[in-house]
Coordinates of C-alpha atoms in Angstrom, one line a residue:
Chain P
M294 CA -2.8 -8.6 1.8
I295 CA -2.9 -7.1 5.3
R296 CA -1.6 -10.4 6.8
Q297 CA 1.4 -10.4 4.4
I298 CA 2.3 -6.7 5.1
C299 CA 2.0 -7.4 8.8
A300 CA 4.2 -10.5 8.5
F301 CA 6.9 -8.4 6.8
L302 CA 6.5 -5.6 9.4
R303 CA 6.9 -8.1 12.3
K304 CA 9.8 -9.8 10.7
D305 CA 11.7 -6.6 10.0
F306 CA 11.0 -5.3 13.5
L307 CA 12.3 -8.5 15.1
I308 CA 15.5 -8.4 12.9
E309 CA 16.0 -4.7 13.7
K310 CA 15.5 -5.5 17.4
S311 CA 18.2 -8.2 17.2
Y312 CA 20.8 -5.5 16.4
K313 CA 21.0 -3.9 19.9
L314 CA 22.6 -0.6 19.0
S315 CA 21.0 0.0 15.6
F316 CA 17.9 1.9 16.8
L317 CA 19.9 4.0 19.3
M318 CA 22.6 5.0 16.8
G319 CA 19.9 5.9 14.2
T320 CA 18.3 8.3 16.6
V321 CA 21.6 9.8 17.8
S322 CA 22.7 10.4 14.2
T323 CA 19.4 12.3 13.5
F324 CA 20.3 14.7 16.3
T325 CA 23.9 15.1 15.4
G326 CA 22.9 15.9 11.9
M327 CA 20.6 18.6 13.2
A328 CA 23.4 20.1 15.4
V329 CA 25.6 20.4 12.3
F330 CA 23.0 22.5 10.5
Y331 CA 22.4 24.6 13.7
F332 CA 26.0 25.7 13.8
I333 CA 26.2 26.2 10.1
D334 CA 23.2 28.6 10.5
K335 CA 25.1 30.4 13.3
L336 CA 28.1 30.9 11.0
F337 CA 26.6 31.5 7.5
G338 CA 22.8 31.8 8.1
R339 CA 22.7 35.5 7.3
A340 CA 24.5 35.0 4.0
L341 CA 21.6 32.9 2.8
S342 CA 18.8 35.2 4.1
P343 CA 18.1 36.9 0.7
Y344 CA 17.5 33.5 -0.9
L345 CA 15.1 32.4 1.8
A346 CA 13.0 35.5 1.9
E347 CA 10.2 34.0 -0.1
Y348 CA 9.9 31.1 2.4
G349 CA 9.7 33.3 5.4
A350 CA 12.2 31.1 7.3
G351 CA 15.8 31.3 8.5
Y352 CA 18.4 28.9 7.2
F353 CA 18.2 26.5 10.1
H354 CA 14.4 26.2 10.1
Y355 CA 14.5 25.8 6.3
V356 CA 17.1 23.0 6.3
F357 CA 15.5 21.4 9.4
T358 CA 12.1 21.0 7.7
A359 CA 13.6 20.1 4.4
T360 CA 15.8 17.4 6.0
A361 CA 12.9 16.0 7.9
F362 CA 10.7 16.0 4.8
F363 CA 13.5 14.6 2.5
G364 CA 14.2 11.9 5.1
Y365 CA 10.6 10.7 4.9
I366 CA 10.0 10.8 1.1
G367 CA 13.6 9.6 0.5
T368 CA 12.6 6.4 2.2
G369 CA 10.7 5.6 -0.9
A370 CA 13.6 6.3 -3.1
G371 CA 16.2 4.3 -1.2
S372 CA 14.4 1.5 0.6
Y373 CA 13.1 -0.7 -2.2
A374 CA 16.6 -1.3 -3.6
E375 CA 18.1 -1.6 -0.1
R376 CA 15.6 -4.1 1.1
L377 CA 15.7 -6.1 -2.0
R378 CA 19.5 -6.3 -1.8
A379 CA 19.2 -7.4 1.8
E380 CA 16.8 -10.2 0.8
Q381 CA 19.2 -11.2 -2.0
L382 CA 22.2 -11.4 0.5
Q383 CA 20.2 -13.4 3.0
G384 CA 19.1 -15.8 0.3
T385 CA 15.4 -15.3 1.0
L386 CA 14.4 -13.4 -2.1
E387 CA 13.5 -16.3 -4.4
T388 CA 11.6 -18.0 -1.6
S389 CA 9.6 -15.0 -0.7
L390 CA 8.8 -14.2 -4.3
A391 CA 7.6 -17.8 -4.7
A392 CA 4.7 -17.1 -2.3
P393 CA 1.4 -16.1 -3.9
V394 CA 1.9 -12.4 -3.4
R395 CA 1.4 -9.9 -6.2
P396 CA 4.5 -7.8 -7.0
E397 CA 2.8 -4.6 -6.0
I398 CA 1.9 -6.1 -2.6
F399 CA 5.4 -7.6 -2.2
L400 CA 7.0 -4.2 -2.8
T401 CA 4.6 -2.5 -0.3
A402 CA 5.3 -5.2 2.3
L403 CA 9.0 -5.2 1.7
T404 CA 9.4 -1.5 2.6
A405 CA 6.5 -1.2 5.2
W406 CA 9.0 -1.2 8.1
N407 CA 11.1 1.5 6.5
F408 CA 8.1 3.8 6.1
L409 CA 6.9 3.0 9.6
F410 CA 10.4 3.9 11.0
A411 CA 10.5 7.0 8.8
T412 CA 7.2 8.1 10.3
F413 CA 8.6 7.7 13.7
E414 CA 11.6 9.7 12.8
L415 CA 9.4 12.4 11.4
G416 CA 7.6 12.5 14.7
V417 CA 11.0 12.9 16.5
Y418 CA 11.8 15.8 14.1
A419 CA 8.5 17.4 14.8
L420 CA 8.9 17.2 18.6
A421 CA 12.5 18.3 18.5
G422 CA 11.5 21.2 16.2
A423 CA 8.7 22.3 18.5
F424 CA 10.4 22.0 21.9
I425 CA 14.1 22.3 21.2
F426 CA 14.5 24.4 18.1
K427 CA 11.4 26.6 18.5
L428 CA 10.1 25.8 15.1
D429 CA 6.9 27.9 14.3
F430 CA 4.0 25.6 13.4
S431 CA 1.4 28.4 13.5
N432 CA 1.5 29.1 9.7
V433 CA 1.4 25.5 8.5
N434 CA -1.3 24.7 6.0
F435 CA -1.9 21.1 6.9
F436 CA -4.2 20.2 4.0
A437 CA -1.8 21.4 1.4
L438 CA 1.1 19.9 3.2
T439 CA -0.6 16.5 3.3
A440 CA -1.2 16.7 -0.5
V441 CA 2.5 17.6 -1.0
F442 CA 3.6 14.7 1.2
L443 CA 1.4 12.2 -0.6
L444 CA 2.4 13.1 -4.1
S445 CA 6.1 13.4 -3.2
A446 CA 6.1 10.1 -1.4
L447 CA 4.4 8.4 -4.4
S448 CA 6.8 9.9 -7.0
F449 CA 9.8 9.0 -4.9
A450 CA 8.5 5.5 -4.3
A451 CA 8.2 5.1 -8.1
L452 CA 11.9 6.2 -8.5
G453 CA 12.8 3.7 -5.8
I454 CA 11.0 0.9 -7.6
F455 CA 13.0 1.8 -10.7
S456 CA 16.1 1.7 -8.7
S457 CA 15.3 -1.8 -7.4
C458 CA 15.1 -3.2 -10.9
F459 CA 18.9 -2.7 -11.3
I460 CA 19.3 -4.7 -8.1
L461 CA 17.1 -7.5 -9.4
L462 CA 19.1 -7.7 -12.7
F463 CA 22.6 -6.7 -11.8
K464 CA 22.8 -7.3 -8.0
R465 CA 25.4 -4.6 -7.4
G466 CA 26.1 -1.3 -9.1
N467 CA 22.9 0.7 -9.2
P468 CA 23.1 3.8 -11.4
A469 CA 19.6 4.9 -10.3
A470 CA 20.6 5.0 -6.6
W471 CA 23.8 6.9 -7.5
V472 CA 21.8 9.6 -9.3
L473 CA 19.2 9.7 -6.5
N474 CA 21.8 9.9 -3.7
N475 CA 24.1 12.4 -5.4
F476 CA 21.8 14.8 -7.2
E477 CA 18.5 14.9 -5.3
G478 CA 20.0 16.5 -2.3
L479 CA 22.4 18.7 -4.3
L480 CA 20.1 20.0 -6.9
G481 CA 16.7 19.7 -5.3
G482 CA 16.9 22.4 -2.7
V483 CA 17.2 20.2 0.4
Y484 CA 20.3 21.8 2.0
F485 CA 20.0 25.2 0.4
P486 CA 17.4 26.8 -1.8
V487 CA 17.7 26.1 -5.5
A488 CA 18.0 29.9 -6.1
V489 CA 21.6 29.6 -4.8
L490 CA 22.6 27.4 -7.8
P491 CA 24.0 28.8 -11.1
L492 CA 21.4 29.1 -13.8
W493 CA 22.6 26.1 -15.8
L494 CA 22.4 23.8 -12.8
R495 CA 18.9 25.2 -11.9
W496 CA 17.8 24.0 -15.4
F497 CA 18.8 20.4 -14.4
S498 CA 16.9 20.7 -11.1
K499 CA 13.7 21.2 -13.1
F500 CA 13.8 17.5 -14.0
L501 CA 13.8 16.3 -10.4
P502 CA 10.6 15.8 -8.4
V503 CA 12.4 16.7 -5.2
T504 CA 12.8 20.3 -6.4
Y505 CA 9.0 20.8 -6.6
A506 CA 8.4 18.7 -3.5
V507 CA 10.8 20.6 -1.2
R508 CA 9.7 24.0 -2.5
A509 CA 6.0 23.2 -2.1
M510 CA 6.6 21.8 1.4
E511 CA 8.6 24.8 2.6
L512 CA 6.0 27.2 1.3
T513 CA 3.1 25.3 2.9
F514 CA 5.0 24.9 6.2
H515 CA 6.5 28.3 6.8
R516 CA 4.2 30.6 4.8
G517 CA 1.0 28.6 5.0
A518 CA 0.7 28.6 1.2
G519 CA -2.6 27.0 -0.1
F520 CA -3.3 24.9 -3.1
A521 CA -3.6 27.9 -5.4
E522 CA -0.1 29.1 -4.5
I523 CA 1.6 25.8 -5.0
K524 CA -0.5 24.6 -8.0
S525 CA 2.5 24.5 -10.4
E526 CA 4.5 22.3 -7.9
L527 CA 1.4 20.1 -7.3
L528 CA 0.9 19.7 -11.1
A529 CA 4.6 18.8 -11.6
L530 CA 4.5 16.2 -8.8
S531 CA 1.2 14.8 -10.2
I532 CA 2.8 14.4 -13.7
F533 CA 5.9 12.7 -12.2
T534 CA 3.6 10.3 -10.1
L535 CA 1.2 9.5 -12.9
A536 CA 4.1 8.8 -15.4
L537 CA 6.5 7.1 -13.0
A538 CA 4.2 4.9 -10.8
P539 CA 2.8 2.6 -13.5
L540 CA 6.0 2.5 -15.4
S541 CA 8.1 1.6 -12.4
V542 CA 5.8 -1.3 -11.5
A543 CA 5.8 -2.6 -15.1
A544 CA 9.6 -2.3 -15.1
F545 CA 9.8 -4.3 -11.8
K546 CA 7.6 -7.0 -13.3
L547 CA 9.7 -7.2 -16.4
S548 CA 12.9 -7.4 -14.4
L549 CA 11.4 -10.1 -12.2
N550 CA 10.4 -12.2 -15.2
K551 CA 13.9 -11.7 -16.7
A552 CA 15.5 -12.8 -13.4
R553 CA 13.2 -15.8 -13.3
K554 CA 14.1 -16.7 -16.8
D555 CA 17.9 -16.4 -16.2
G556 CA 17.6 -18.3 -12.9
T557 CA 19.3 -15.5 -11.0
L558 CA 16.7 -14.7 -8.3
G559 CA 18.6 -16.8 -5.8
Q560 CA 22.0 -15.3 -6.6
Y561 CA 23.7 -12.3 -5.0
Chain F
M12 CA -3.4 -32.6 -9.2
L13 CA -2.0 -34.1 -12.4
A14 CA 1.1 -32.3 -13.7
K15 CA 2.6 -33.0 -17.1
T16 CA 5.6 -31.5 -18.7
F17 CA 6.0 -31.1 -22.5
D18 CA 9.5 -30.8 -24.0
L19 CA 11.0 -28.7 -21.1
G20 CA 14.3 -27.2 -21.9
K21 CA 16.5 -24.8 -20.0
T22 CA 20.0 -23.5 -20.7
Y23 CA 21.7 -21.1 -18.3
P24 CA 23.3 -18.1 -20.1
S25 CA 27.1 -18.2 -19.7
G26 CA 27.8 -14.4 -19.5
W27 CA 26.0 -11.2 -18.9
R28 CA 26.0 -10.1 -22.6
L29 CA 24.1 -13.3 -23.5
A30 CA 21.8 -12.8 -20.6
L31 CA 21.0 -9.2 -21.6
L32 CA 20.3 -10.2 -25.2
G33 CA 18.1 -13.1 -24.1
K34 CA 20.3 -15.5 -26.0
T35 CA 21.5 -18.7 -24.5
R36 CA 23.9 -20.0 -27.2
G37 CA 27.1 -21.2 -25.6
G38 CA 25.5 -21.4 -22.1
T39 CA 25.2 -24.4 -19.8
R40 CA 22.4 -26.8 -20.8
A41 CA 20.4 -27.9 -17.7
L42 CA 17.3 -29.5 -19.2
A43 CA 16.5 -30.7 -22.7
G44 CA 13.2 -32.2 -24.0
V45 CA 11.9 -33.3 -20.6
N46 CA 8.5 -35.0 -20.8
L47 CA 7.1 -36.4 -17.6
T48 CA 3.9 -36.9 -15.6
L49 CA 3.4 -36.5 -11.9
T50 CA 0.3 -38.4 -10.8
P51 CA -1.8 -37.6 -7.7
G52 CA -1.2 -40.1 -4.9
T53 CA 2.2 -41.1 -6.3
V54 CA 5.7 -40.5 -5.1
T55 CA 7.9 -40.1 -8.1
G56 CA 11.6 -40.3 -7.6
L57 CA 14.3 -38.5 -9.6
G58 CA 17.8 -39.9 -9.5
G59 CA 21.0 -38.9 -11.3
P60 CA 24.5 -37.6 -10.7
N61 CA 25.5 -34.1 -9.5
G62 CA 24.8 -31.5 -12.1
A63 CA 22.2 -33.6 -13.9
G64 CA 19.6 -30.8 -13.7
K65 CA 17.5 -32.3 -10.9
S66 CA 17.2 -29.1 -8.9
T67 CA 16.6 -27.1 -12.1
L68 CA 13.7 -29.4 -13.0
L69 CA 12.2 -29.0 -9.5
R70 CA 12.5 -25.2 -9.7
V71 CA 10.9 -25.1 -13.1
L72 CA 8.0 -27.2 -11.9
A73 CA 7.6 -25.1 -8.7
G74 CA 7.4 -21.9 -10.9
R75 CA 10.6 -20.4 -9.7
L76 CA 12.4 -20.7 -12.9
T77 CA 11.0 -20.0 -16.4
P78 CA 11.9 -22.7 -19.0
D79 CA 13.4 -21.7 -22.3
T80 CA 11.3 -24.2 -24.2
G81 CA 8.3 -26.4 -23.4
Y82 CA 5.5 -25.9 -20.8
V83 CA 3.8 -27.6 -17.9
T84 CA 0.1 -28.4 -17.6
L85 CA -1.9 -28.8 -14.4
D86 CA -5.0 -31.0 -14.7
G87 CA -4.8 -30.6 -18.5
L88 CA -4.5 -26.8 -18.5
K89 CA -1.3 -25.0 -19.5
A90 CA 0.1 -23.4 -16.4
D91 CA 2.2 -20.2 -16.2
D92 CA 4.8 -19.7 -13.4
S93 CA 2.4 -18.0 -11.2
R94 CA -0.1 -20.9 -11.3
L95 CA 2.8 -23.3 -10.7
R96 CA 3.9 -21.4 -7.6
K97 CA 0.3 -21.5 -6.2
A98 CA 0.0 -25.3 -6.8
G99 CA 3.4 -26.5 -5.6
A100 CA 5.6 -26.3 -2.5
L101 CA 9.3 -26.8 -2.8
A102 CA 11.5 -27.9 0.1
E103 CA 15.0 -26.7 -0.4
T104 CA 18.2 -27.9 1.2
G105 CA 20.1 -25.7 3.7
A106 CA 19.4 -22.7 5.8
R107 CA 20.0 -20.0 3.3
S108 CA 16.4 -19.4 2.5
F109 CA 15.6 -18.6 6.1
Y110 CA 16.1 -15.4 8.1
L111 CA 19.1 -16.3 10.3
R112 CA 18.4 -13.7 13.0
L113 CA 14.9 -14.9 13.6
T114 CA 14.0 -18.0 15.6
A115 CA 12.9 -21.1 13.7
E116 CA 9.3 -20.6 15.0
E117 CA 9.2 -16.9 13.9
N118 CA 10.5 -18.0 10.5
L119 CA 7.6 -20.4 10.1
F120 CA 5.1 -17.7 11.3
F121 CA 6.5 -15.4 8.6
W122 CA 6.5 -17.9 5.7
G123 CA 3.0 -19.2 6.7
A124 CA 1.6 -15.7 6.8
L125 CA 2.9 -15.1 3.3
Y126 CA 0.7 -18.0 2.2
G127 CA -2.3 -16.5 4.1
M128 CA -2.1 -18.8 7.1
S129 CA -3.0 -17.6 10.6
R130 CA -0.6 -18.0 13.6
A131 CA -3.0 -20.6 15.2
E132 CA -3.0 -22.6 11.9
I133 CA 0.8 -22.5 11.6
R134 CA 1.3 -23.4 15.3
G135 CA -1.1 -26.4 14.9
K136 CA 0.7 -27.7 11.8
T137 CA 4.2 -27.1 13.2
D138 CA 3.2 -29.1 16.3
I139 CA 2.5 -32.1 14.1
F140 CA 5.8 -31.7 12.3
R141 CA 7.7 -31.2 15.5
E142 CA 6.7 -34.7 16.5
L143 CA 7.0 -36.2 13.1
L144 CA 10.5 -34.9 12.3
N145 CA 11.8 -35.3 15.9
I146 CA 12.4 -31.6 16.3
R147 CA 13.9 -31.0 19.7
E148 CA 11.7 -29.1 22.1
E149 CA 14.2 -26.1 22.4
D150 CA 14.8 -25.8 18.7
P151 CA 11.8 -23.7 17.6
A152 CA 12.8 -21.0 20.1
K153 CA 16.4 -21.0 18.8
R154 CA 17.7 -18.4 16.4
F155 CA 18.0 -20.0 13.0
D156 CA 21.8 -19.4 12.8
A157 CA 22.2 -21.4 16.0
L158 CA 20.5 -24.6 14.6
S159 CA 22.5 -27.6 13.4
E160 CA 22.3 -28.4 9.7
G161 CA 20.0 -31.3 10.4
A162 CA 17.6 -29.1 12.5
A163 CA 17.6 -26.4 9.8
Q164 CA 16.7 -29.1 7.3
K165 CA 13.8 -30.2 9.4
F166 CA 12.3 -26.7 9.5
S167 CA 12.8 -26.4 5.8
L168 CA 10.7 -29.6 5.3
A169 CA 8.1 -28.3 7.9
R170 CA 7.8 -25.1 5.9
A171 CA 7.0 -26.9 2.7
L172 CA 4.8 -29.5 4.3
M173 CA 2.6 -27.1 6.3
L174 CA 1.4 -25.5 3.0
R175 CA -0.5 -28.8 2.2
A176 CA 0.1 -28.1 -1.6
P177 CA -1.2 -30.7 -4.1
L178 CA 2.2 -30.8 -5.6
L179 CA 5.2 -31.3 -3.3
F180 CA 8.7 -31.0 -4.5
L181 CA 11.4 -32.4 -2.2
D182 CA 15.0 -31.7 -3.2
E183 CA 17.2 -34.2 -1.4
P184 CA 15.0 -33.9 1.7
A185 CA 16.7 -36.6 3.8
R186 CA 20.1 -35.0 3.5
N187 CA 21.3 -34.2 7.1
L188 CA 18.5 -36.1 8.7
D189 CA 19.3 -38.8 11.3
R190 CA 18.0 -42.4 10.8
K191 CA 15.0 -42.0 13.2
S192 CA 13.9 -38.7 11.6
S193 CA 14.2 -39.9 8.0
A194 CA 12.3 -43.1 8.8
S195 CA 9.3 -41.2 10.2
F196 CA 9.6 -38.7 7.4
F197 CA 9.5 -41.4 4.7
T198 CA 6.4 -42.9 6.3
Y199 CA 4.7 -39.5 6.4
I200 CA 5.5 -38.8 2.7
K201 CA 4.0 -42.1 1.6
K202 CA 1.0 -41.5 3.8
L203 CA 0.6 -38.0 2.4
A204 CA 0.6 -39.3 -1.2
A205 CA -1.7 -42.3 -0.5
E206 CA -4.2 -40.6 1.8
E207 CA -4.3 -37.0 0.7
G208 CA -3.5 -37.6 -3.0
A209 CA -0.5 -35.4 -3.2
A210 CA 1.8 -35.7 -6.2
V211 CA 5.2 -35.9 -4.7
F212 CA 8.4 -35.4 -6.7
Y213 CA 11.5 -36.5 -4.7
T214 CA 15.1 -36.2 -5.7
S215 CA 18.1 -38.0 -4.2
H216 CA 21.5 -39.3 -5.1
D217 CA 20.9 -42.4 -3.0
P218 CA 19.3 -45.4 -4.9
G219 CA 18.5 -47.0 -1.5
E220 CA 16.5 -44.0 -0.4
L221 CA 14.6 -43.8 -3.8
A222 CA 13.9 -47.5 -3.6
R223 CA 12.5 -47.2 -0.1
I224 CA 10.1 -44.3 -0.7
C225 CA 9.2 -44.0 -4.4
D226 CA 6.5 -45.6 -6.4
R227 CA 8.4 -45.0 -9.6
V228 CA 11.8 -43.6 -10.4
L229 CA 13.1 -41.4 -13.3
I230 CA 16.8 -40.9 -14.1
L231 CA 18.1 -37.6 -15.3
K232 CA 21.5 -37.2 -16.9
D233 CA 22.9 -34.0 -18.5
G234 CA 19.4 -32.6 -18.5
V235 CA 17.8 -35.5 -20.3
L236 CA 15.6 -38.2 -18.9
T237 CA 17.4 -41.4 -19.7
A238 CA 15.5 -44.1 -17.9
E239 CA 12.3 -44.9 -16.0
L240 CA 11.6 -47.6 -13.5
T241 CA 7.9 -48.1 -13.3
G242 CA 6.0 -49.1 -10.3
P243 CA 5.6 -52.8 -11.4
E244 CA 9.3 -52.9 -12.3
L245 CA 10.3 -51.7 -8.9
K246 CA 7.9 -54.0 -7.2
K247 CA 9.2 -57.0 -9.2
A248 CA 12.8 -56.1 -8.3
A249 CA 11.9 -55.7 -4.6
A250 CA 10.2 -59.1 -4.7
A251 CA 13.3 -60.7 -6.1
G252 CA 15.1 -60.0 -2.8
P253 CA 16.6 -57.4 -0.4
G254 CA 18.5 -54.7 -2.2
K255 CA 17.4 -55.7 -5.7
A256 CA 15.2 -52.6 -6.2
E257 CA 18.1 -50.4 -5.1
A258 CA 20.4 -52.3 -7.4
A259 CA 18.0 -51.7 -10.3
I260 CA 18.0 -48.0 -9.7
A261 CA 21.8 -47.9 -9.4
A262 CA 22.1 -49.8 -12.7
A263 CA 19.7 -47.3 -14.4
C264 CA 21.8 -44.4 -13.0
A265 CA 25.0 -46.1 -14.3
Q266 CA 23.8 -46.6 -17.8

């Protein structure tokens, strides 16, 4: 299992390295994104202050941590479908799925590079936050934050695996990715707190794991909230994870069997 | 490993509605009622025109495609797709199943590792195939998209051969190979079957190629096995004079 995951990591690193500007541009866009929020904060930051009081952070620090966090857990939501599609287009999907690798291991190996790179990006965010943007780390409750990270990453990974089923079966046109891309950021409190939304939209946000993930992360990071204070968020994330993780893997196996039956694994 | 198929059938659905409903009515028939045996130590050839269903049959036997009807047994036990994938290695034609931005050698390291092989093991085996298939010294270090079609085909064969699977499926393996490389490849395949007991299933359009390498030959047309030339029949034809075995296969294809 380790050998197979390492093989995927090495392969993806070598492919990434073969695109000379890819890494550089990825890092540059991280910083430009931050700069946009910095200036939005200068312009409108005060207007959002009442909504941010419970987190104990200004707008820029709120959106900075939420973006860094969402960037990491969003890797789970987006990368399964993205990597599967890349394998389809390269023509390597059927051959790699012919190897004696269990679907769960295949999915882990397939996205291992994305998670590794996302961890690196998170490190860049942390360093930039500490040394450039004067982010205050003194209140962070690291134990609670780790639990939030773990549960959020798992529930998002499950959503990502669901999303990859559409790619296996339909190749292009992925409604799950559309929902994830368009609604998670908008309704989940990544770019502004959910309290800003009208009541009817806030009702929809209750059905998204990102809402609980971002809120719990902000509270543990800026206010040092412990397990007791974020227990309802942790419970919601646990329910999402326990329900979605086994279902998503089962759906992936079913989709794989269907694609094998139709003979479409090698198609794009 | 002895592989037997029982009444294998496969029809590709013609549209997405049919595919979604799991119905195949009106689709393209690729295989129908295929019964065959692949014996250890034997190179079984499969001839037939384009679109006969040869590649489909190989993909079913290699566990990459699930048949609509029938099943396969390995050493007498019914085998599902997963068991077939473990037992067999399929060499495909062309470069599309490789990572084009990696070197040929890095590709082999990757595919070998997926099958649990160490880099030393892979390197050892690829060194053998480098000589056997006349792979040029500089080719392993070249990016896959910079290789000629012939060189890409050699690495595709090396990938399947290095797995040392008891069932070896070769889909038009000599296509794009030069004379020297195909000659040593034929010798190696015969040796692999005779000395290591591999059951080799070999497809080709070329009756001459099938006559040269195969112990027996099956003919597939429109998804149905229409003829078989057994070992003794092929030997008898070959003894009758040069080109006679080839002519017998061509005649069976033309029937």
